[in-house]
Amino acid sequence: MSSTLAPDAARTSAIHAPVTDFDPYADAVLDDPYPHYERLRELGPIFYLSRYGAYGLARHAEIDSVLRDSATFCSSAGVGLANFHVETPWRKPSIILEADPPLHGRTRKVVAGLLAPANINKLRVTMEREAELLVDRVLAKGHIDAVPDLCAAFPLKVFADAVGIPREGREEFLLPYGDMVFNAFGPVNERFKVCLDKAQGAIAWIAEVCKRENLTHDGLGAQLYAAADQGLLDPEEAPMLVRTLLSAGLDTTVFTLCNAMICFAREPEQWATLHAQPTMARQALEEVLRFESTFHSFYRTTTREVEVAGVALPKEQKICVFIGSANRDPRRWPDAHKFDVNRKANGNLAFGTGVHGCAGQMIARLEGEVLLGALARRVKSLRLEAAPVIHYNNSVRGYDSMPVSLLAA
Ligand code: OVM
């Protein structure tokens, strides 16, 4: 990582941001991003990523402030590196993620109601039953690949059922579609291009299953169409928001469960603590989200000239927020690099914050709590049997394979 004087964008400012040629998307960085994040935080409260022409934030305080000021740091120019005002997005922009007021407020209100505890808590019983069946199966096997057998299997069943899409095609298409969605929050690198080539079938399948006639009559998808019937959404907005559920709701929860398994496989004492007290599952999940965040980086775009940490930024400037770093910032977290299920991990930015804070965070936490709780009650110990295989993606962190052995309680 080199640090020299600032280029054009910062030359006129009172304080120049440190410049770095750091590539957040390099395989070697994704293998273990945390030492790199520490160097980024030490560069200062803001820095300039010369490879990408974007500023970056890696400390908790600055990221929190920027995410809370959605008027200055907008989403309608895309929340990836691409600026939709000048570049053509790979798909029609999301009407919630990649939107500002007034459009965002209207769609967000409908999705917030859909995914509020009052509407999703009725899913708990079904999820608990599925979790028990899944734990039966993995304990019977003893040796498993925790990614397909557990971490992917659970959301592909319970979340896809909750949305109300067909069974056929889930395994083949849902995760590859999300893989593309999350790669698109980074640069158009080789990873992006290869993924887009592979995602063509998934893109067509997603468009089909978002149609009203392909959804169950009582799921979350059907409820979006019902909201359109009531005039809360335009008719063409219902399938767009079903697409949002399927974009944002699978890879993220699958990888969060992978990250939970990794955290506990590496820290047997932490598993012993949770096993002794399975009702800690929700709190433990929060610490997983802090310690191994799922969504590691995304962007905002300035709507005007603005100073951030004393550095003057122009209008239309992309700023990358390194969530995975904010959640390890020692300025915010005592013993930031210790995975500790007893800590108060609230205030972590794994789900973002502000008006765009994850609308699905309560159902995500519900899935995580239910599966982790079922495992905590019935699994005495878990052991990593071989090196896990990381899944390389431009913005989310997870695994393709994780050979694990489980010992029943
Ligand atoms: C969407 C969408 C897609 C991916 C992620 C997300 C993190 C939203 O299509 O609206 O939120």
Tab-separated table of C-alpha atoms and ligand atoms in Angstrom:
chain	number	residue	atom	x	y	z
A	1	MET	CA	0.000	0.000	0.000
A	2	SER	CA	1.577	3.328	-1.038
A	3	SER	CA	0.688	6.738	0.358
A	4	THR	CA	1.507	9.890	-1.658
A	5	LEU	CA	-0.117	13.259	-2.290
A	6	ALA	CA	-3.709	13.534	-3.445
A	7	PRO	CA	-4.752	13.785	-7.134
A	8	ASP	CA	-7.054	16.344	-8.802
A	9	ALA	CA	-10.128	15.526	-6.791
A	10	ALA	CA	-8.549	16.601	-3.499
A	11	ARG	CA	-5.931	19.139	-4.655
A	12	THR	CA	-8.044	22.166	-3.812
A	13	SER	CA	-9.017	20.985	-0.341
A	14	ALA	CA	-7.540	22.339	2.884
A	15	ILE	CA	-6.555	18.843	3.931
A	16	HIS	CA	-5.468	16.252	1.410
A	17	ALA	CA	-6.666	12.709	1.848
A	18	PRO	CA	-3.955	10.065	1.907
A	19	VAL	CA	-3.818	8.163	-1.383
A	20	THR	CA	-3.548	4.415	-1.601
A	21	ASP	CA	-3.300	1.984	-4.523
A	22	PHE	CA	-4.874	-0.714	-2.303
A	23	ASP	CA	-7.185	-3.084	-4.184
A	24	PRO	CA	-10.019	-4.212	-1.881
A	25	TYR	CA	-11.099	-6.749	-4.529
A	26	ALA	CA	-7.843	-8.707	-4.941
A	27	ASP	CA	-8.093	-12.434	-4.076
A	28	ALA	CA	-5.247	-12.072	-1.561
A	29	VAL	CA	-7.166	-9.307	0.238
A	30	LEU	CA	-10.399	-11.311	0.319
A	31	ASP	CA	-8.444	-14.256	1.803
A	32	ASP	CA	-7.859	-12.137	4.933
A	33	PRO	CA	-9.004	-8.521	4.678
A	34	TYR	CA	-8.514	-7.582	8.339
A	35	PRO	CA	-4.791	-6.629	8.356
A	36	HIS	CA	-5.505	-4.498	5.270
A	37	TYR	CA	-8.432	-2.823	7.021
A	38	GLU	CA	-6.191	-1.967	9.957
A	39	ARG	CA	-3.787	-0.193	7.594
A	40	LEU	CA	-6.694	1.662	5.966
A	41	ARG	CA	-7.993	2.849	9.354
A	42	GLU	CA	-4.485	4.011	10.263
A	43	LEU	CA	-4.171	6.042	7.032
A	44	GLY	CA	-6.724	8.451	8.508
A	45	PRO	CA	-10.482	8.992	8.728
A	46	ILE	CA	-10.727	9.207	4.915
A	47	PHE	CA	-8.450	8.090	2.069
A	48	TYR	CA	-8.432	8.022	-1.713
A	49	LEU	CA	-8.455	4.705	-3.612
A	50	SER	CA	-6.404	5.697	-6.667
A	51	ARG	CA	-7.208	2.502	-8.628
A	52	TYR	CA	-10.889	3.225	-8.530
A	53	GLY	CA	-11.194	7.032	-8.314
A	54	ALA	CA	-13.205	6.698	-5.114
A	55	TYR	CA	-12.717	7.862	-1.544
A	56	GLY	CA	-12.871	5.323	1.237
A	57	LEU	CA	-13.901	5.205	4.890
A	58	ALA	CA	-12.759	2.392	7.182
A	59	ARG	CA	-13.528	3.720	10.680
A	60	HIS	CA	-16.845	3.145	12.464
A	61	ALA	CA	-17.629	6.812	13.311
A	62	GLU	CA	-17.255	8.234	9.790
A	63	ILE	CA	-19.121	5.339	8.165
A	64	ASP	CA	-21.981	5.707	10.652
A	65	SER	CA	-22.247	9.480	9.917
A	66	VAL	CA	-22.187	9.068	6.155
A	67	LEU	CA	-24.821	6.315	6.190
A	68	ARG	CA	-27.083	8.474	8.368
A	69	ASP	CA	-26.882	11.442	5.959
A	70	SER	CA	-28.721	10.009	2.957
A	71	ALA	CA	-29.476	13.476	1.545
A	72	THR	CA	-25.766	14.239	1.040
A	73	PHE	CA	-24.638	10.655	0.362
A	74	CYS	CA	-27.246	9.214	-1.972
A	75	SER	CA	-28.097	5.755	-3.306
A	76	SER	CA	-29.816	6.573	-6.634
A	77	ALA	CA	-26.432	6.734	-8.405
A	78	GLY	CA	-26.011	3.078	-7.388
A	79	VAL	CA	-24.437	1.686	-4.232
A	80	GLY	CA	-21.584	0.084	-6.147
A	81	LEU	CA	-18.586	1.667	-7.808
A	82	ALA	CA	-20.539	2.345	-11.020
A	83	ASN	CA	-22.207	5.751	-11.151
A	84	PHE	CA	-25.635	5.160	-12.718
A	85	HIS	CA	-25.721	8.828	-13.780
A	86	VAL	CA	-22.978	8.060	-16.322
A	87	GLU	CA	-22.782	4.232	-16.572
A	88	THR	CA	-25.466	1.732	-17.609
A	89	PRO	CA	-26.239	-0.737	-14.784
A	90	TRP	CA	-26.193	-4.489	-15.519
A	91	ARG	CA	-29.914	-4.722	-14.644
A	92	LYS	CA	-32.812	-2.327	-14.019
A	93	PRO	CA	-31.963	-0.410	-10.808
A	94	SER	CA	-33.650	-1.605	-7.630
A	95	ILE	CA	-36.575	0.624	-6.639
A	96	ILE	CA	-35.568	0.438	-2.969
A	97	LEU	CA	-31.783	-0.132	-2.707
A	98	GLU	CA	-30.818	2.171	-5.561
A	99	ALA	CA	-33.435	4.850	-4.915
A	100	ASP	CA	-33.712	8.169	-3.064
A	101	PRO	CA	-36.789	9.994	-1.749
A	102	PRO	CA	-39.572	10.223	-2.681
A	103	LEU	CA	-39.464	6.834	-4.502
A	104	HIS	CA	-37.466	5.183	-1.725
A	105	GLY	CA	-39.850	6.231	1.055
A	106	ARG	CA	-42.857	4.730	-0.719
A	107	THR	CA	-41.281	1.361	-1.554
A	108	ARG	CA	-39.449	1.143	1.773
A	109	LYS	CA	-42.699	1.620	3.691
A	110	VAL	CA	-44.292	-1.390	1.978
A	111	VAL	CA	-41.212	-3.614	2.380
A	112	ALA	CA	-40.738	-2.499	6.003
A	113	GLY	CA	-44.301	-3.614	6.823
A	114	LEU	CA	-43.794	-6.881	4.964
A	115	LEU	CA	-40.612	-7.730	6.894
A	116	ALA	CA	-41.594	-6.274	10.294
A	117	PRO	CA	-41.564	-8.617	13.317
A	118	ALA	CA	-45.395	-8.578	13.435
A	119	ASN	CA	-45.499	-10.123	9.952
A	120	ILE	CA	-42.529	-12.500	10.136
A	121	ASN	CA	-42.719	-13.897	13.663
A	122	LYS	CA	-45.424	-16.309	12.473
A	123	LEU	CA	-42.680	-17.947	10.369
A	124	ARG	CA	-40.714	-18.932	13.478
A	125	VAL	CA	-42.553	-22.214	14.145
A	126	THR	CA	-42.030	-23.427	10.559
A	127	MET	CA	-38.392	-22.391	10.666
A	128	GLU	CA	-37.857	-24.226	13.972
A	129	ARG	CA	-39.330	-27.401	12.515
A	130	GLU	CA	-37.081	-27.163	9.435
A	131	ALA	CA	-34.045	-26.456	11.612
A	132	GLU	CA	-34.706	-29.589	13.698
A	133	LEU	CA	-35.029	-31.730	10.550
A	134	LEU	CA	-31.803	-30.280	9.171
A	135	VAL	CA	-29.918	-30.866	12.427
A	136	ASP	CA	-31.280	-34.473	12.492
A	137	ARG	CA	-29.795	-34.998	9.043
A	138	VAL	CA	-26.363	-33.460	9.667
A	139	LEU	CA	-25.968	-35.233	13.018
A	140	ALA	CA	-26.836	-38.555	11.360
A	141	LYS	CA	-24.061	-37.911	8.843
A	142	GLY	CA	-21.502	-36.728	11.396
A	143	HIS	CA	-19.151	-35.453	8.686
A	144	ILE	CA	-20.672	-32.791	6.476
A	145	ASP	CA	-19.866	-29.976	4.115
A	146	ALA	CA	-21.470	-27.269	6.220
A	147	VAL	CA	-22.055	-24.974	3.223
A	148	PRO	CA	-24.440	-27.070	1.077
A	149	ASP	CA	-25.620	-29.375	3.894
A	150	LEU	CA	-26.506	-26.685	6.415
A	151	CYS	CA	-25.794	-23.024	5.663
A	152	ALA	CA	-27.227	-23.013	2.126
A	153	ALA	CA	-29.907	-25.649	2.729
A	154	PHE	CA	-31.689	-23.660	5.454
A	155	PRO	CA	-32.385	-20.306	3.698
A	156	LEU	CA	-32.988	-22.074	0.359
A	157	LYS	CA	-35.815	-23.887	2.134
A	158	VAL	CA	-37.268	-21.485	4.709
A	159	PHE	CA	-36.724	-18.085	3.071
A	160	ALA	CA	-37.624	-19.228	-0.440
A	161	ASP	CA	-40.759	-20.906	1.026
A	162	ALA	CA	-41.587	-17.674	2.885
A	163	VAL	CA	-41.370	-15.657	-0.339
A	164	GLY	CA	-43.454	-18.350	-2.048
A	165	ILE	CA	-41.385	-19.275	-5.103
A	166	PRO	CA	-41.345	-22.741	-6.749
A	167	ARG	CA	-38.951	-25.451	-5.437
A	168	GLU	CA	-37.661	-26.252	-8.908
A	169	GLY	CA	-34.564	-24.203	-9.778
A	170	ARG	CA	-33.744	-22.832	-6.312
A	171	GLU	CA	-30.443	-24.722	-5.921
A	172	GLU	CA	-29.376	-23.956	-9.460
A	173	PHE	CA	-30.276	-20.277	-9.695
A	174	LEU	CA	-30.857	-18.393	-6.427
A	175	LEU	CA	-27.265	-18.174	-5.132
A	176	PRO	CA	-25.696	-17.503	-8.581
A	177	TYR	CA	-28.153	-14.637	-9.055
A	178	GLY	CA	-27.225	-13.065	-5.719
A	179	ASP	CA	-23.556	-13.674	-6.484
A	180	MET	CA	-23.984	-11.392	-9.504
A	181	VAL	CA	-25.940	-8.793	-7.528
A	182	PHE	CA	-23.174	-8.557	-4.924
A	183	ASN	CA	-20.294	-8.682	-7.425
A	184	ALA	CA	-21.911	-5.676	-9.099
A	185	PHE	CA	-21.278	-3.521	-6.008
A	186	GLY	CA	-17.573	-3.660	-6.891
A	187	PRO	CA	-15.667	-2.779	-10.091
A	188	VAL	CA	-16.217	-4.437	-13.487
A	189	ASN	CA	-13.286	-6.800	-12.865
A	190	GLU	CA	-12.694	-10.327	-14.142
A	191	ARG	CA	-14.786	-11.698	-11.268
A	192	PHE	CA	-17.752	-9.525	-12.328
A	193	LYS	CA	-17.463	-10.480	-16.026
A	194	VAL	CA	-17.162	-14.242	-15.456
A	195	CYS	CA	-20.093	-14.121	-13.031
A	196	LEU	CA	-22.341	-12.155	-15.409
A	197	ASP	CA	-21.649	-14.691	-18.185
A	198	LYS	CA	-22.633	-17.532	-15.856
A	199	ALA	CA	-25.684	-15.709	-14.445
A	200	GLN	CA	-27.721	-15.481	-17.666
A	201	GLY	CA	-29.902	-18.492	-16.834
A	202	ALA	CA	-30.426	-17.224	-13.294
A	203	ILE	CA	-31.461	-13.764	-14.515
A	204	ALA	CA	-34.157	-15.282	-16.766
A	205	TRP	CA	-35.349	-17.645	-13.990
A	206	ILE	CA	-35.601	-14.822	-11.436
A	207	ALA	CA	-37.728	-12.731	-13.829
A	208	GLU	CA	-40.117	-15.699	-14.186
A	209	VAL	CA	-40.523	-16.552	-10.491
A	210	CYS	CA	-41.206	-12.899	-9.597
A	211	LYS	CA	-44.458	-13.035	-11.615
A	212	ARG	CA	-47.676	-13.263	-9.630
A	213	GLU	CA	-48.833	-16.506	-11.268
A	214	ASN	CA	-45.647	-18.312	-10.162
A	215	LEU	CA	-45.936	-17.359	-6.464
A	216	THR	CA	-47.883	-19.074	-3.684
A	217	HIS	CA	-51.074	-17.230	-2.702
A	218	ASP	CA	-50.031	-16.359	0.877
A	219	GLY	CA	-46.256	-15.723	0.819
A	220	LEU	CA	-44.250	-12.512	1.042
A	221	GLY	CA	-44.284	-12.278	-2.760
A	222	ALA	CA	-48.093	-12.493	-2.888
A	223	GLN	CA	-48.285	-9.825	-0.160
A	224	LEU	CA	-46.341	-7.429	-2.400
A	225	TYR	CA	-48.892	-7.971	-5.183
A	226	ALA	CA	-51.675	-7.418	-2.617
A	227	ALA	CA	-50.042	-4.099	-1.684
A	228	ALA	CA	-50.181	-3.150	-5.371
A	229	ASP	CA	-53.891	-4.117	-5.452
A	230	GLN	CA	-54.439	-1.707	-2.562
A	231	GLY	CA	-52.710	1.088	-4.484
A	232	LEU	CA	-49.638	1.183	-2.239
A	233	LEU	CA	-47.417	0.203	-5.189
A	234	ASP	CA	-47.703	0.599	-8.946
A	235	PRO	CA	-48.475	-2.771	-10.597
A	236	GLU	CA	-44.992	-3.081	-12.142
A	237	GLU	CA	-43.356	-2.402	-8.763
A	238	ALA	CA	-44.560	-5.637	-7.135
A	239	PRO	CA	-42.326	-7.975	-9.216
A	240	MET	CA	-39.424	-5.535	-8.763
A	241	LEU	CA	-39.729	-5.881	-4.976
A	242	VAL	CA	-40.025	-9.676	-5.188
A	243	ARG	CA	-36.734	-9.415	-7.102
A	244	THR	CA	-35.347	-7.374	-4.185
A	245	LEU	CA	-36.278	-10.134	-1.698
A	246	LEU	CA	-34.553	-12.756	-3.863
A	247	SER	CA	-31.508	-10.533	-4.502
A	248	ALA	CA	-30.861	-9.492	-0.934
A	249	GLY	CA	-32.185	-12.429	1.064
A	250	LEU	CA	-30.297	-15.600	0.095
A	251	ASP	CA	-26.537	-15.209	-0.375
A	252	THR	CA	-26.421	-12.859	2.623
A	253	THR	CA	-28.094	-15.258	5.064
A	254	VAL	CA	-26.257	-18.295	3.649
A	255	PHE	CA	-22.903	-16.539	4.116
A	256	THR	CA	-23.851	-15.272	7.578
A	257	LEU	CA	-24.500	-18.881	8.618
A	258	CYS	CA	-21.152	-19.908	7.041
A	259	ASN	CA	-19.404	-17.167	8.987
A	260	ALA	CA	-21.087	-18.321	12.199
A	261	MET	CA	-19.854	-21.884	11.636
A	262	ILE	CA	-16.310	-20.649	10.959
A	263	CYS	CA	-16.281	-18.436	14.060
A	264	PHE	CA	-17.384	-21.299	16.308
A	265	ALA	CA	-15.249	-23.978	14.647
A	266	ARG	CA	-12.214	-21.777	15.302
A	267	GLU	CA	-13.174	-20.947	18.912
A	268	PRO	CA	-14.338	-24.130	20.708
A	269	GLU	CA	-14.670	-22.256	24.015
A	270	GLN	CA	-17.181	-19.901	22.430
A	271	TRP	CA	-19.185	-22.907	21.210
A	272	ALA	CA	-19.052	-24.395	24.704
A	273	THR	CA	-20.512	-21.133	26.048
A	274	LEU	CA	-23.357	-21.156	23.525
A	275	HIS	CA	-23.969	-24.907	23.938
A	276	ALA	CA	-24.324	-24.384	27.700
A	277	GLN	CA	-26.799	-21.554	27.091
A	278	PRO	CA	-28.570	-21.964	23.716
A	279	THR	CA	-30.880	-18.988	24.342
A	280	MET	CA	-27.785	-16.854	23.728
A	281	ALA	CA	-28.128	-17.694	20.016
A	282	ARG	CA	-29.452	-14.285	19.001
A	283	GLN	CA	-26.751	-12.399	20.883
A	284	ALA	CA	-24.088	-14.766	19.519
A	285	LEU	CA	-25.351	-14.170	15.993
A	286	GLU	CA	-24.936	-10.420	16.510
A	287	GLU	CA	-21.302	-10.963	17.462
A	288	VAL	CA	-20.829	-13.125	14.334
A	289	LEU	CA	-22.223	-10.242	12.266
A	290	ARG	CA	-19.768	-7.856	13.890
A	291	PHE	CA	-16.724	-10.117	13.828
A	292	GLU	CA	-17.219	-11.636	10.360
A	293	SER	CA	-19.513	-9.224	8.576
A	294	THR	CA	-21.251	-10.569	5.509
A	295	PHE	CA	-21.526	-7.411	3.381
A	296	HIS	CA	-18.003	-5.925	3.480
A	297	SER	CA	-18.176	-2.859	1.284
A	298	PHE	CA	-20.501	-0.699	-0.761
A	299	TYR	CA	-20.718	2.917	-1.866
A	300	ARG	CA	-22.600	6.150	-1.559
A	301	THR	CA	-22.435	9.103	-4.005
A	302	THR	CA	-22.251	12.775	-3.010
A	303	THR	CA	-25.182	14.961	-4.051
A	304	ARG	CA	-23.189	18.199	-3.513
A	305	GLU	CA	-19.737	19.473	-2.588
A	306	VAL	CA	-19.144	18.395	0.999
A	307	GLU	CA	-16.340	18.081	3.531
A	308	VAL	CA	-15.756	14.660	5.094
A	309	ALA	CA	-13.238	14.556	7.933
A	310	GLY	CA	-11.839	17.895	6.696
A	311	VAL	CA	-11.423	16.767	3.089
A	312	ALA	CA	-13.456	18.615	0.447
A	313	LEU	CA	-15.244	16.219	-1.899
A	314	PRO	CA	-16.848	17.233	-5.211
A	315	LYS	CA	-20.440	16.461	-6.207
A	316	GLU	CA	-20.995	12.989	-7.797
A	317	GLN	CA	-18.064	11.525	-5.873
A	318	LYS	CA	-18.168	7.807	-5.022
A	319	ILE	CA	-17.277	6.925	-1.412
A	320	CYS	CA	-16.653	3.329	-0.378
A	321	VAL	CA	-17.690	2.315	3.152
A	322	PHE	CA	-15.767	-0.657	4.532
A	323	ILE	CA	-18.354	-2.179	6.864
A	324	GLY	CA	-16.143	-5.171	7.647
A	325	SER	CA	-13.563	-2.698	8.942
A	326	ALA	CA	-15.968	-0.494	10.939
A	327	ASN	CA	-17.017	-3.629	12.802
A	328	ARG	CA	-13.368	-4.292	13.759
A	329	ASP	CA	-12.465	-0.666	14.576
A	330	PRO	CA	-10.667	-0.570	17.958
A	331	ARG	CA	-11.908	3.040	18.339
A	332	ARG	CA	-15.391	1.562	18.698
A	333	TRP	CA	-14.862	-1.997	19.986
A	334	PRO	CA	-12.730	-3.029	22.962
A	335	ASP	CA	-10.684	-6.097	21.952
A	336	ALA	CA	-12.071	-5.631	18.436
A	337	HIS	CA	-10.297	-8.725	17.089
A	338	LYS	CA	-11.672	-11.066	19.755
A	339	PHE	CA	-14.780	-13.110	18.869
A	340	ASP	CA	-16.739	-13.018	22.122
A	341	VAL	CA	-20.399	-14.084	22.318
A	342	ASN	CA	-20.702	-12.314	25.662
A	343	ARG	CA	-19.972	-8.872	24.242
A	344	LYS	CA	-22.515	-6.189	23.400
A	345	ALA	CA	-22.202	-6.216	19.613
A	346	ASN	CA	-25.178	-3.882	19.103
A	347	GLY	CA	-24.258	-0.862	17.010
A	348	ASN	CA	-22.356	-2.991	14.526
A	349	LEU	CA	-22.930	-1.864	10.958
A	350	ALA	CA	-23.389	-5.301	9.373
A	351	PHE	CA	-26.919	-4.304	8.267
A	352	GLY	CA	-25.911	-0.712	7.507
A	353	THR	CA	-27.789	2.094	9.263
A	354	GLY	CA	-30.020	5.071	8.456
A	355	VAL	CA	-33.007	5.028	6.100
A	356	HIS	CA	-31.382	2.348	3.894
A	357	GLY	CA	-30.501	0.071	6.829
A	358	CYS	CA	-31.320	-3.531	5.882
A	359	ALA	CA	-35.115	-3.915	5.648
A	360	GLY	CA	-34.765	-7.688	6.047
A	361	GLN	CA	-32.594	-7.658	9.143
A	362	MET	CA	-35.308	-9.059	11.424
A	363	ILE	CA	-36.017	-12.069	9.218
A	364	ALA	CA	-32.256	-12.552	8.717
A	365	ARG	CA	-31.757	-12.549	12.493
A	366	LEU	CA	-34.731	-14.888	12.916
A	367	GLU	CA	-33.224	-17.438	10.490
A	368	GLY	CA	-29.819	-17.169	12.145
A	369	GLU	CA	-31.173	-17.415	15.672
A	370	VAL	CA	-33.356	-20.423	14.862
A	371	LEU	CA	-30.639	-22.478	13.137
A	372	LEU	CA	-27.882	-21.492	15.567
A	373	GLY	CA	-30.203	-22.217	18.510
A	374	ALA	CA	-31.086	-25.697	17.178
A	375	LEU	CA	-27.390	-26.476	16.657
A	376	ALA	CA	-26.462	-25.095	20.081
A	377	ARG	CA	-28.949	-27.412	21.812
A	378	ARG	CA	-27.948	-30.571	19.990
A	379	VAL	CA	-24.305	-30.275	18.958
A	380	LYS	CA	-21.720	-30.735	21.691
A	381	SER	CA	-18.758	-29.842	19.537
A	382	LEU	CA	-17.851	-29.046	15.953
A	383	ARG	CA	-14.508	-29.371	14.254
A	384	LEU	CA	-13.129	-28.051	10.992
A	385	GLU	CA	-11.808	-31.173	9.182
A	386	ALA	CA	-10.057	-29.360	6.314
A	387	ALA	CA	-9.382	-25.807	5.219
A	388	PRO	CA	-12.634	-24.077	4.247
A	389	VAL	CA	-12.900	-22.854	0.648
A	390	ILE	CA	-13.664	-19.152	0.488
A	391	HIS	CA	-16.211	-17.820	-1.986
A	392	TYR	CA	-14.664	-14.834	-3.756
A	393	ASN	CA	-17.144	-12.025	-4.282
A	394	ASN	CA	-16.643	-8.262	-4.698
A	395	SER	CA	-18.769	-7.306	-1.699
A	396	VAL	CA	-19.920	-10.286	0.359
A	397	ARG	CA	-17.816	-12.671	2.413
A	398	GLY	CA	-18.613	-16.369	2.676
A	399	TYR	CA	-17.575	-19.892	1.710
A	400	ASP	CA	-18.125	-22.508	-1.003
A	401	SER	CA	-17.121	-25.444	1.156
A	402	MET	CA	-16.493	-26.118	4.831
A	403	PRO	CA	-15.764	-29.728	5.837
A	404	VAL	CA	-16.931	-30.087	9.428
A	405	SER	CA	-17.514	-32.949	11.835
A	406	LEU	CA	-20.248	-32.679	14.460
A	407	LEU	CA	-20.525	-34.503	17.762
A	408	ALA	CA	-24.070	-34.944	19.109
A	409	ALA	CA	-24.781	-33.734	22.643
B	1	OVM	C1	-32.323	-5.074	-4.267
B	1	OVM	C2	-31.171	-5.452	-3.388
B	1	OVM	C3	-30.217	-6.280	-3.885
B	1	OVM	C4	-29.126	-6.636	-3.125
B	1	OVM	C5	-28.974	-6.164	-1.855
B	1	OVM	C6	-29.921	-5.343	-1.354
B	1	OVM	C7	-28.547	-5.164	0.535
B	1	OVM	C8	-31.033	-4.981	-2.127
B	1	OVM	O1	-32.442	-5.658	-5.358
B	1	OVM	O2	-33.116	-4.226	-3.908
B	1	OVM	O3	-29.776	-4.879	-0.109
